[in-house]
Coordinates of C-alpha atoms and ligand atoms in Angstrom, one line a residue:
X1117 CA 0.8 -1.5 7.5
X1118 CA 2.4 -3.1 4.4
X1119 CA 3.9 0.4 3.0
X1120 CA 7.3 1.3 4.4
X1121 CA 7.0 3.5 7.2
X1122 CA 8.1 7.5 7.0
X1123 CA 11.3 6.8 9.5
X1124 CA 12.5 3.2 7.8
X1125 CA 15.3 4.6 6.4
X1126 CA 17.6 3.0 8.7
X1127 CA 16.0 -0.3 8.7
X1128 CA 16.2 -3.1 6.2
X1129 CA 13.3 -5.4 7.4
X1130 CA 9.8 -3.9 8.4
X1131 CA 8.2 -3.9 11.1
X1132 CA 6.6 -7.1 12.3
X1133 CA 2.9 -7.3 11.6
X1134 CA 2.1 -8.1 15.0
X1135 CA 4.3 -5.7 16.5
X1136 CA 2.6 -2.9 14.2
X1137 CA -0.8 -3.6 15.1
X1138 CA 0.3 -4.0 19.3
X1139 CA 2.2 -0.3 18.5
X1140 CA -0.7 1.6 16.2
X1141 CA -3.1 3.9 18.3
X1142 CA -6.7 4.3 16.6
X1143 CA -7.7 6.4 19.1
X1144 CA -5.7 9.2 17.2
X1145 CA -9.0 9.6 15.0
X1146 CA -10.2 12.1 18.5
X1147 CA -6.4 14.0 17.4
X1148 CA -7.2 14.3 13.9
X1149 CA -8.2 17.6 13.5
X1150 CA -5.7 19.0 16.2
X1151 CA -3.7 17.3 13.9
X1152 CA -4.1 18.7 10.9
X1153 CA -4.5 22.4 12.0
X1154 CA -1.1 22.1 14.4
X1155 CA 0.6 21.0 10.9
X1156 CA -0.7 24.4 9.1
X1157 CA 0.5 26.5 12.0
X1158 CA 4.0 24.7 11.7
X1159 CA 4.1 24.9 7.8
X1160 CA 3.2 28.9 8.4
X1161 CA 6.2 28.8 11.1
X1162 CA 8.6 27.5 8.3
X1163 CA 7.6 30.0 5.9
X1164 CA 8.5 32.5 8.3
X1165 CA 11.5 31.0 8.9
X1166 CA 12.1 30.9 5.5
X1167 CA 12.3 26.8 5.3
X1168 CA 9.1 26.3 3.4
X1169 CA 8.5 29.2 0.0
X1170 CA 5.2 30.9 0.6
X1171 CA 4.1 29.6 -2.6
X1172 CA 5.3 25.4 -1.0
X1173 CA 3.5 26.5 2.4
X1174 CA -0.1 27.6 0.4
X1175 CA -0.1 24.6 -1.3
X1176 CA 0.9 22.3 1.9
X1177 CA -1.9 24.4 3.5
X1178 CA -4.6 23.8 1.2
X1179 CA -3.6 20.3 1.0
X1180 CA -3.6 19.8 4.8
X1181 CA -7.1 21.4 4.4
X1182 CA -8.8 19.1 1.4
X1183 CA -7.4 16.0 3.1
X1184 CA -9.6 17.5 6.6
X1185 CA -12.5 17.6 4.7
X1186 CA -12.3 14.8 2.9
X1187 CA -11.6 12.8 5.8
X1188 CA -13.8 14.5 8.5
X1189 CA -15.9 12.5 9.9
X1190 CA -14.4 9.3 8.5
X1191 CA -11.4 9.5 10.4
X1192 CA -11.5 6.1 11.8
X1193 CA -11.9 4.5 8.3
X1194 CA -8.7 6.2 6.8
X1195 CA -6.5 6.0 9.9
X1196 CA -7.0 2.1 9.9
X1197 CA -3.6 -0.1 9.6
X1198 CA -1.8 3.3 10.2
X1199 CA 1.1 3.8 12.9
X1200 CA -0.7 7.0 14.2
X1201 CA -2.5 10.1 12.9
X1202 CA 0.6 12.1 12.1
X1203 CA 1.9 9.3 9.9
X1204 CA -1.5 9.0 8.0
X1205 CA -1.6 12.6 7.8
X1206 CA 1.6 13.5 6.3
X1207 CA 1.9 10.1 3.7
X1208 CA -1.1 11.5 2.6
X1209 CA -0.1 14.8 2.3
X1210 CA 3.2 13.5 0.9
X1211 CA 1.5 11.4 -1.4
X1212 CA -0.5 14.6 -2.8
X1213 CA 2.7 17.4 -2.9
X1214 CA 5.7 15.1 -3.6
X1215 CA 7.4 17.8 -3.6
X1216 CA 6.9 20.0 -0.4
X1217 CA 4.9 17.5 1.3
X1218 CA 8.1 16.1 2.3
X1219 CA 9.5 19.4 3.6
X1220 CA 6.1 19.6 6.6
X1221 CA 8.1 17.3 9.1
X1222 CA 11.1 19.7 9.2
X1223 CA 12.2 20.9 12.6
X1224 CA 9.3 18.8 14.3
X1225 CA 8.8 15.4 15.7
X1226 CA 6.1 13.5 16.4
X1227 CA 7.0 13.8 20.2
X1228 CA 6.1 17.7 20.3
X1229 CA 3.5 17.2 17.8
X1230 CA 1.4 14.7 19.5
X1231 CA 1.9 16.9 22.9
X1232 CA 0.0 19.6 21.0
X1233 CA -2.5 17.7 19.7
X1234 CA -3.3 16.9 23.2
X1235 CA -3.3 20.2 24.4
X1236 CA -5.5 21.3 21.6
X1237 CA -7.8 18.1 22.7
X1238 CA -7.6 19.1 26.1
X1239 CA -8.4 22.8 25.7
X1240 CA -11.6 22.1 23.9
X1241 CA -11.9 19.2 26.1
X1242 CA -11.9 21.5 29.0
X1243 CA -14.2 23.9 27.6
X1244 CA -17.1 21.8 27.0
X1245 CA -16.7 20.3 30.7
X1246 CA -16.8 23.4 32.0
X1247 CA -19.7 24.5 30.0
X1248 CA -21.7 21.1 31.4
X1249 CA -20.3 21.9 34.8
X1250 CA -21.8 25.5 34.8
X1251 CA -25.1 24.4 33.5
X1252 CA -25.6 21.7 36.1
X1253 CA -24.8 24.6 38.5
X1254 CA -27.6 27.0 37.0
X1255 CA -30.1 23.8 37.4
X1256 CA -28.8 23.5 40.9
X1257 CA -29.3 26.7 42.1
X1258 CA -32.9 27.5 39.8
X1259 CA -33.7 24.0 41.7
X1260 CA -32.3 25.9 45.4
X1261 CA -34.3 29.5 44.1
X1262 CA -37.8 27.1 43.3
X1263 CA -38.2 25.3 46.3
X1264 CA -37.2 27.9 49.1
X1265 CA -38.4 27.2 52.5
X1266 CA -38.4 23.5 52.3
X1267 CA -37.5 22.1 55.4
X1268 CA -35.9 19.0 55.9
X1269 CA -33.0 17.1 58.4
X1270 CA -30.0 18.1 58.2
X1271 CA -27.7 14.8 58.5
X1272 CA -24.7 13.6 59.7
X1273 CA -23.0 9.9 60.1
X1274 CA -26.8 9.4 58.6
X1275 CA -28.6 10.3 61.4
X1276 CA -31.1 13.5 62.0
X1277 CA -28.5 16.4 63.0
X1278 CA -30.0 19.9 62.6
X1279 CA -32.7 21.0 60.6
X1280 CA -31.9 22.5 57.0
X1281 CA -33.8 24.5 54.4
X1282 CA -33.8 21.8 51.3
X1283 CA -31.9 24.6 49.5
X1284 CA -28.8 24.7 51.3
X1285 CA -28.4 21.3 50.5
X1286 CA -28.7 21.8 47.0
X1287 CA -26.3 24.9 47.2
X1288 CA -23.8 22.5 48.8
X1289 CA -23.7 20.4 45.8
X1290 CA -23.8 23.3 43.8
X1291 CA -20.8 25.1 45.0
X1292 CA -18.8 21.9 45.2
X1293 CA -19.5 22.2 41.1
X1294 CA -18.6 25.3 41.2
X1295 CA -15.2 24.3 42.9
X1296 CA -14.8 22.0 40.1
X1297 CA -15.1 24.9 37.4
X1298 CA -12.4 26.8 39.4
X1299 CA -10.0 23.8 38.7
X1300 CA -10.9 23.5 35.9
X1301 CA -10.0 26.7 34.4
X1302 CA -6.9 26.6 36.9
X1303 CA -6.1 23.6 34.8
X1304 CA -6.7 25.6 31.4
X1305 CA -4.2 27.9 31.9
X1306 CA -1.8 26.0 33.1
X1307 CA -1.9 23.6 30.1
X1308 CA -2.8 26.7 27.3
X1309 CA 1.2 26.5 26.9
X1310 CA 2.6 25.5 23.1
X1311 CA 5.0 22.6 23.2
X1312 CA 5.5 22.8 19.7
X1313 CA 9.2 23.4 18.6
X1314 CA 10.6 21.8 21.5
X1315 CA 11.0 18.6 18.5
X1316 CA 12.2 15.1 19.7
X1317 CA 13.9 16.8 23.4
X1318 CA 16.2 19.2 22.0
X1319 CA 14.3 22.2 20.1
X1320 CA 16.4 22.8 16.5
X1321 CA 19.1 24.2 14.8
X1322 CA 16.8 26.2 12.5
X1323 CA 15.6 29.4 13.1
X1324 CA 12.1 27.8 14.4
X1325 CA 10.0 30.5 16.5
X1326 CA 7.6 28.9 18.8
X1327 CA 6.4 32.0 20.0
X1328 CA 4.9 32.6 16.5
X1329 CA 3.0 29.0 16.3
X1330 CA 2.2 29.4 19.7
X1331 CA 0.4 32.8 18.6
X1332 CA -1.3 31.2 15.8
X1333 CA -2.5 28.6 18.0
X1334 CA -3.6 31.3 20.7
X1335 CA -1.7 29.4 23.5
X1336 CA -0.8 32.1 25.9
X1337 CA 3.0 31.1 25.5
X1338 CA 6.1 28.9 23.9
X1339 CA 7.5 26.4 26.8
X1340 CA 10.0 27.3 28.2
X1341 CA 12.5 24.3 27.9
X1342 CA 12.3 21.7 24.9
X1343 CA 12.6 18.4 27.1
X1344 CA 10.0 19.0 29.5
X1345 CA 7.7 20.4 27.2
X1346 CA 8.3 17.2 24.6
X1347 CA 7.0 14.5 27.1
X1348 CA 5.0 16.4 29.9
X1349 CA 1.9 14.7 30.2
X1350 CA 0.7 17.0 33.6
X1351 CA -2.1 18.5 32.0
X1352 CA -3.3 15.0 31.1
X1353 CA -3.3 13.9 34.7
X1354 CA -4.6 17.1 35.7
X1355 CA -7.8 17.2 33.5
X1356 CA -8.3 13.4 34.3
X1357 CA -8.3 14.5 38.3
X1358 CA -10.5 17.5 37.7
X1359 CA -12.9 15.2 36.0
X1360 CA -12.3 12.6 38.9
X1361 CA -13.2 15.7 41.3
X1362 CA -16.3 16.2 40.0
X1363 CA -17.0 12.4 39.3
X1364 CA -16.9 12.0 43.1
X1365 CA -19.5 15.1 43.4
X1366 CA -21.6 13.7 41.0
X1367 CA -21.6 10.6 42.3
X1368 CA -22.5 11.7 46.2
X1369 CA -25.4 13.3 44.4
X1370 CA -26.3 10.5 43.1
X1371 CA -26.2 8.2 46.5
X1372 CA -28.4 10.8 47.9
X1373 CA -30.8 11.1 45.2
X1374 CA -31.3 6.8 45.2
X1375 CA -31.6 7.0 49.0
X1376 CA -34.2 10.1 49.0
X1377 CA -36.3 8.3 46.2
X1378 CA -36.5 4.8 48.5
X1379 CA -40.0 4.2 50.0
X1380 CA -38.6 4.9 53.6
X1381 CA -37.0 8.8 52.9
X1382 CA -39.8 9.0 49.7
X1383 CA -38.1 13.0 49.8
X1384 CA -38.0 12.8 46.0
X1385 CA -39.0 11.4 43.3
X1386 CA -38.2 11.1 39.5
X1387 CA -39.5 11.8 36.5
X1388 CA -40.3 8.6 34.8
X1389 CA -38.6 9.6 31.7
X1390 CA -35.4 9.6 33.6
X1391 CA -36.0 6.1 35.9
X1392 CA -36.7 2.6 34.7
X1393 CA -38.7 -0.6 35.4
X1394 CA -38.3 -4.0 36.3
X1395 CA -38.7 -7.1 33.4
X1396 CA -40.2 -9.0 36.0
X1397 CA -41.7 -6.8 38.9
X1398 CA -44.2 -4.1 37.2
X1399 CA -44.2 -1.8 40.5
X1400 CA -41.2 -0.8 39.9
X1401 CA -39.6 2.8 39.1
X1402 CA -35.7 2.2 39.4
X1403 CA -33.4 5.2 39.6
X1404 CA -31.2 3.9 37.6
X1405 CA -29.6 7.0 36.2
X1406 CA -28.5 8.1 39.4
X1407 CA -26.8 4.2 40.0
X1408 CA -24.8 4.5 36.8
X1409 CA -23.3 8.1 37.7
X1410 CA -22.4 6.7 41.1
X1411 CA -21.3 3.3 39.7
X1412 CA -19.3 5.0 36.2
X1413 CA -17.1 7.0 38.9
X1414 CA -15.2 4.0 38.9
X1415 CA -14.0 4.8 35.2
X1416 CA -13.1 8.1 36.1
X1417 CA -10.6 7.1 39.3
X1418 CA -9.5 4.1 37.0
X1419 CA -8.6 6.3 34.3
X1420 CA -6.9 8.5 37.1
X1421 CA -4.9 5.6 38.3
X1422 CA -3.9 3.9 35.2
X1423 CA -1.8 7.5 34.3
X1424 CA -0.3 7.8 37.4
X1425 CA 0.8 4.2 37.0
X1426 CA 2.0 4.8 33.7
X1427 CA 3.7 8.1 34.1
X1428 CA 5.6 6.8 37.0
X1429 CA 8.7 5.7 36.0
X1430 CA 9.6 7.2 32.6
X1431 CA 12.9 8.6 32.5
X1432 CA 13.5 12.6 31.3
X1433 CA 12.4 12.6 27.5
X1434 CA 9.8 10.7 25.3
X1435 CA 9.7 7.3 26.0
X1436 CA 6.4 5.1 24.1
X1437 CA 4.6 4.8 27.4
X1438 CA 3.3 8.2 26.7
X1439 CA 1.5 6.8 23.7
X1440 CA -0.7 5.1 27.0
X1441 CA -2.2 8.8 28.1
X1442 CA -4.4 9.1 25.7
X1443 CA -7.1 6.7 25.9
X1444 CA -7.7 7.3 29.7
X1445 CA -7.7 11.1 29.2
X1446 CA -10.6 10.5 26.5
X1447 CA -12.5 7.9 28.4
X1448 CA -12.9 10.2 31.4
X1449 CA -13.5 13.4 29.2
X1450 CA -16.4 11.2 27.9
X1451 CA -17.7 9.6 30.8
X1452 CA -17.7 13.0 33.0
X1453 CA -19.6 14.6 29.9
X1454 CA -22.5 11.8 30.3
X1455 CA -22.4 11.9 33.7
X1456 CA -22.7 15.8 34.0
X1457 CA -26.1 15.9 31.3
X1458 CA -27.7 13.3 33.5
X1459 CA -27.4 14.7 36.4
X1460 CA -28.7 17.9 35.1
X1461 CA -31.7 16.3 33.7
X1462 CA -32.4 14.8 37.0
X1463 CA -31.8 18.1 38.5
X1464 CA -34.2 19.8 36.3
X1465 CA -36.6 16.9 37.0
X1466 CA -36.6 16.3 40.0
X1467 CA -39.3 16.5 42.1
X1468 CA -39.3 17.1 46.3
X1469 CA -41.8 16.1 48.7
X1470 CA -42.3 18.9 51.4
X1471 CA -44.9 17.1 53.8
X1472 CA -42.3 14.2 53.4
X1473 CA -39.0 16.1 54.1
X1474 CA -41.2 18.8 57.2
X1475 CA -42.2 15.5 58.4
X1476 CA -38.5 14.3 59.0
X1477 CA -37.2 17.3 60.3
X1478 CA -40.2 18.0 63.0
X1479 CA -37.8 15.9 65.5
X1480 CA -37.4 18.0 68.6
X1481 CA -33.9 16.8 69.4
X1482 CA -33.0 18.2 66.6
X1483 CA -33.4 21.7 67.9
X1484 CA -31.0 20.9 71.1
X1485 CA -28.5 23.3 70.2
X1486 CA -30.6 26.3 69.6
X1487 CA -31.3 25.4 73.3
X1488 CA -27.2 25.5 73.9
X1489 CA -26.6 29.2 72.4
X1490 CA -30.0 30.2 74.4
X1491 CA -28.2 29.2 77.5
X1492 CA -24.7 30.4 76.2
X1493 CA -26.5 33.4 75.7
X1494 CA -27.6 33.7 79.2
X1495 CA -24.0 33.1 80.8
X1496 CA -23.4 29.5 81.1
X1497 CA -20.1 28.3 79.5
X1498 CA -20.7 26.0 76.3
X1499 CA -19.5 22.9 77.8
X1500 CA -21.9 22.9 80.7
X1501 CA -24.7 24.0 78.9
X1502 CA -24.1 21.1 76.5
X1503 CA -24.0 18.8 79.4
X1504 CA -27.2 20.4 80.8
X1505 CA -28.9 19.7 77.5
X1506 CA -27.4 16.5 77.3
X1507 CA -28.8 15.2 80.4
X1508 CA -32.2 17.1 79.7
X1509 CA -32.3 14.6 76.5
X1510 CA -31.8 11.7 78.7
X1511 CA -34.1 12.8 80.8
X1512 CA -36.9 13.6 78.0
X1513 CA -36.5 9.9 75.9
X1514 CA -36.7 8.3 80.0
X1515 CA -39.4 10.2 80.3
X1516 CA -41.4 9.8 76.5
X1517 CA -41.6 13.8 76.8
X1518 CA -40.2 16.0 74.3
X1519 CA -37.6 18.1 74.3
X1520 CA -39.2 21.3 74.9
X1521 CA -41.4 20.3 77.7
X1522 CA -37.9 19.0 79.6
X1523 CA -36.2 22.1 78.9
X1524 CA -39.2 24.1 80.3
X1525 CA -39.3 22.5 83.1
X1526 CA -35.5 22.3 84.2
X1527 CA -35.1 26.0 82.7
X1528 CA -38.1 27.8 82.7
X1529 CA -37.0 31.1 81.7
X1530 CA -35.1 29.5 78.5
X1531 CA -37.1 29.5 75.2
X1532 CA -36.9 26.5 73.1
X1533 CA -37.9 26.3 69.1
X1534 CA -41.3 25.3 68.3
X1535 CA -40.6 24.3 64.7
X1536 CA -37.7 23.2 62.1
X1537 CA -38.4 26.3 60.5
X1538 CA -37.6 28.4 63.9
X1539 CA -34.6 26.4 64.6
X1540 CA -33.0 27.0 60.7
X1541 CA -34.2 30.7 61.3
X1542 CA -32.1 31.3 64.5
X1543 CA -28.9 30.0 62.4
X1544 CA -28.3 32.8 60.5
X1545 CA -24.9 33.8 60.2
X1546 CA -22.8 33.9 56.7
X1547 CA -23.3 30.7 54.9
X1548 CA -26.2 28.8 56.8
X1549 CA -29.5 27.2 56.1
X1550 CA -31.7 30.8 56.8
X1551 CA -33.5 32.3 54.4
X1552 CA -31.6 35.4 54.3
X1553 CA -28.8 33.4 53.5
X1554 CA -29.9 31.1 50.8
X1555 CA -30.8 34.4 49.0
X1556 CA -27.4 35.5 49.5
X1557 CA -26.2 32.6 48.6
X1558 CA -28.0 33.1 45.0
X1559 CA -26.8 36.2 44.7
X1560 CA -23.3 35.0 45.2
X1561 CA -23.9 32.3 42.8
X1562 CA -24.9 34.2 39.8
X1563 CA -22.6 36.7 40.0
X1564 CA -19.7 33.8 40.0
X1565 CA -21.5 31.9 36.9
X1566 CA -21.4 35.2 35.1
X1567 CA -17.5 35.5 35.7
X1568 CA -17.6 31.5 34.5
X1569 CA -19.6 32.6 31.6
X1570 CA -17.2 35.3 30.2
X1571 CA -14.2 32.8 30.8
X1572 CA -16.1 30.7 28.9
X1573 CA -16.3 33.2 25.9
X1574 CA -12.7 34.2 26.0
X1575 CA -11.7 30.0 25.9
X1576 CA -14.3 29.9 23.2
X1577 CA -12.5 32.7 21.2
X1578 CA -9.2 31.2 21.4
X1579 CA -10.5 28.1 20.1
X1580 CA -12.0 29.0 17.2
X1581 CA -8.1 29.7 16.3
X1582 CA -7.9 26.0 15.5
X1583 CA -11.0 26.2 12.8
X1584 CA -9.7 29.5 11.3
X1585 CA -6.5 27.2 10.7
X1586 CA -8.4 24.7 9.4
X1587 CA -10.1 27.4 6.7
X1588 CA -13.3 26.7 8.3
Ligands
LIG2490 N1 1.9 7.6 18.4 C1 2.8 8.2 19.3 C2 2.2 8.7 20.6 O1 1.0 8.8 20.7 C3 3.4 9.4 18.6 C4 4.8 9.8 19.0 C5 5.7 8.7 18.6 N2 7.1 9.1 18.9 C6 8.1 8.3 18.8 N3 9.2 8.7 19.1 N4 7.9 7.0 18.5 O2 2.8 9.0 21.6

């Protein structure tokens, strides 16, 4: 950083070396191209404002747009030894339009231009997450619609519980996505607000109009007060939990899909383009995909806890900590985007074992409380009839008997299931395992991913603002 800085006016030494290199932030190159197109939106706000000649704002915007494609894709390379991107960016642009290049800074500061290049990051961010998300959703239900009357336990605390079709537990990770999506695009709108023109805290003294860059930009408005908009990092912290959220999801899948491929459940298994082996035993097929989601959850609730650490104490207004958002909010925008194309391979891949799974689930004792509504249905109040069953379970396992045969005897005129599938058929109201209403269930589902699908187009339509800026 030997040239002298765009703010050294006031200073008559430069900046340390070490304390230039400790200060720069390469991780700008992700910013660049937010960058460079929030730049063009601001030189077309001076124009209108009548700060910038139309004739000094076409030449800072074809400027701003040579130097993007001349250093697209090499980003890293040209922002080396550089404070930040928005330094690099307009020495350049300086260096090329002595004359107006100087004029670009006017009205703006770094501190509301790197909250929109964030915002602009985010958005797109956000988008493609979503898209992932919504495709590892489609797998998960085509993978609930293609293997329809599987049955298998239902568990809880890890033991047999009830009896489920195989499908409703692949719907239950599937809506939890789908949950995810909904913050998600919660999150979009709450961040698609422009900060730019709120400058260092204060806004300006020149006719500025946010409301115009804010158009260009297709955020759906200007902020609404210059101080909170120049340092609010929510949406950072928001994205990073949304892509926490669905970390977690991801990685519950991923327990259950290691546990299910073990010898002992053997309920699925892998494609071996998707598991590994062993450099010293050669039986082995690991499922190693499925560790690494579960085990890369833990950069994802890092990330979320380094903000939240660093956001904590900083005082109204920009303060340098801010500079610290960035790398966890790209980090987990990375690692959830990995995480989310794994797990919809394995999805896709995957591979269930129905003598396996009707195997598991044709424990009697798992029927018990069909047996509890029979005899609620007959009169008795719940809590006796649970006590009756319970006492007819002791009374089975004493006896090395099943279920049914007790029952019969001790209630003779109360009929018990015969089969996993019986028991999940009896449960049919809204949302459980039956048939009926796994089909609901898919019906339900696509009609949600289509709504997801034209959100998707309309955030898809407002980002392409940022390449028509960009004169691509
Ligand atoms: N590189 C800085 C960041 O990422 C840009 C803003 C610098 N603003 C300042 N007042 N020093 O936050």
């Amino acid at each position: 950083m030997s040239e002298k800085e765009l703010w050294s006016g006031r200073f008559r030494r430069q900046l340390d070396p070490g304390a230039a290199a400790f200060s720069s932030s390469p991780e700008d190159s992700v910013l660049f191209r937010y960058d460079v197109a929030g730049s063009i939106a601001h030189a077309m706000g001076l124009a209108r404002a009548g700060i910038l000649t139309r004739d000094e704002c076409n030449a800072i915007v074809d400027t701003l747009r040579a130097i993007y494609s001349r250093w697209r894709g090499k980003e890293a390379e040209f922002l080396k030894g550089k404070e930040d991107v928005h330094m690099a960016v307009e020495s350049e642009l300086t260096r090329l339009q002595p004359g107006c290049g100087a004029k670009l800074h006017t009205g703006r500061s770094r501190n509301d231009q790197v909250a929109l290049d964030l915002k602009l990051y985010s958005r797109d961010a956000l988008l493609s997450v979503v898209r992932s998300a919504s495709s590892l959703a489609a797998a998960l239900a085509a993978a609930a619609r293609g293997n329809l009357r599987l049955v298998m336990p239902g568990y809880t605390h890890l033991q047999h519980a009830q009896p489920l079709y195989l499908s409703q537990n692949l719907l239950s990770h599937h809506w939890r996505i789908m949950r995810d999506i909904e913050r998600m695009k919660f999150i979009y709108s709450s961040l698609n607000i422009s900060p730019l023109g709120a400058g260092a805290i204060g806004g300006s003294s020149l006719p500025l109009q946010p409301a115009y860059t804010a158009k260009l930009l297709s955020f759906s408005a200007p902020f609404d007060n210059s101080l909170d908009a120049s340092s609010d990092r929510d949406f950072v912290l928001d994205m990073v939990y949304g892509s926490c959220m669905m970390a977690l999801h991801l990685s519950s899948m991923a327990e259950e899909i290691v546990l299910w491929s073990t010898s002992e459940f053997n309920f699925v298994s892998l494609p071996e383009t998707l598991t590994t082996g062993s450099s010293l035993m050669p039986h082995k097929k690991n499922p190693d995909m499925a560790e690494l989601i579960r085990g890369r959850t833990g950069r994802s609730a890092g990330s979320l806890t380094a903000l939240m650490l660093t956001m904590k104490g900083i005082p109204s207004g920009y303060s340098r900590d801010l500079q610290e958002t960035k790398l966890p909010l790209f980090s987990s925008v990375d690692n959830i985007t990995g995480m989310l194309g794994v797990m919809e391979r394995m999805v896709k891949g995957a591979r269930f074992n129905r003598a396996a799974m009707l195997a598991a689930a044709s424990d009697p004792l798992t029927y018990s409380v069909e047996a509890v509504d029979e005899l609620v249905r007959s009169g008795v109040p719940f809590r006796e009839a649970h006590r009756e069953m319970g006492e007819a379970v002791a009374e089975s396992l004493e006896k090395g008997e099943s279920l049914g045969q007790t029952i019969r005897r001790r209630r003779p005129g109360i009929s018990y299931p015969s089969s996993p599938y019986e028991s999940v058929e009896m449960r049919s109201t809204r949302g459980s395992s039956s048939a009926d209403s796994i089909s609901a269930q898919l019906e339900e589902s696509s009609r949600r991913r289509s709504e997801t699908a034209a959100w998707i187009r309309a955030a898809s339509g407002r980002a392409a603002s940022v390449g028509r800026l960009l004169g691509e």
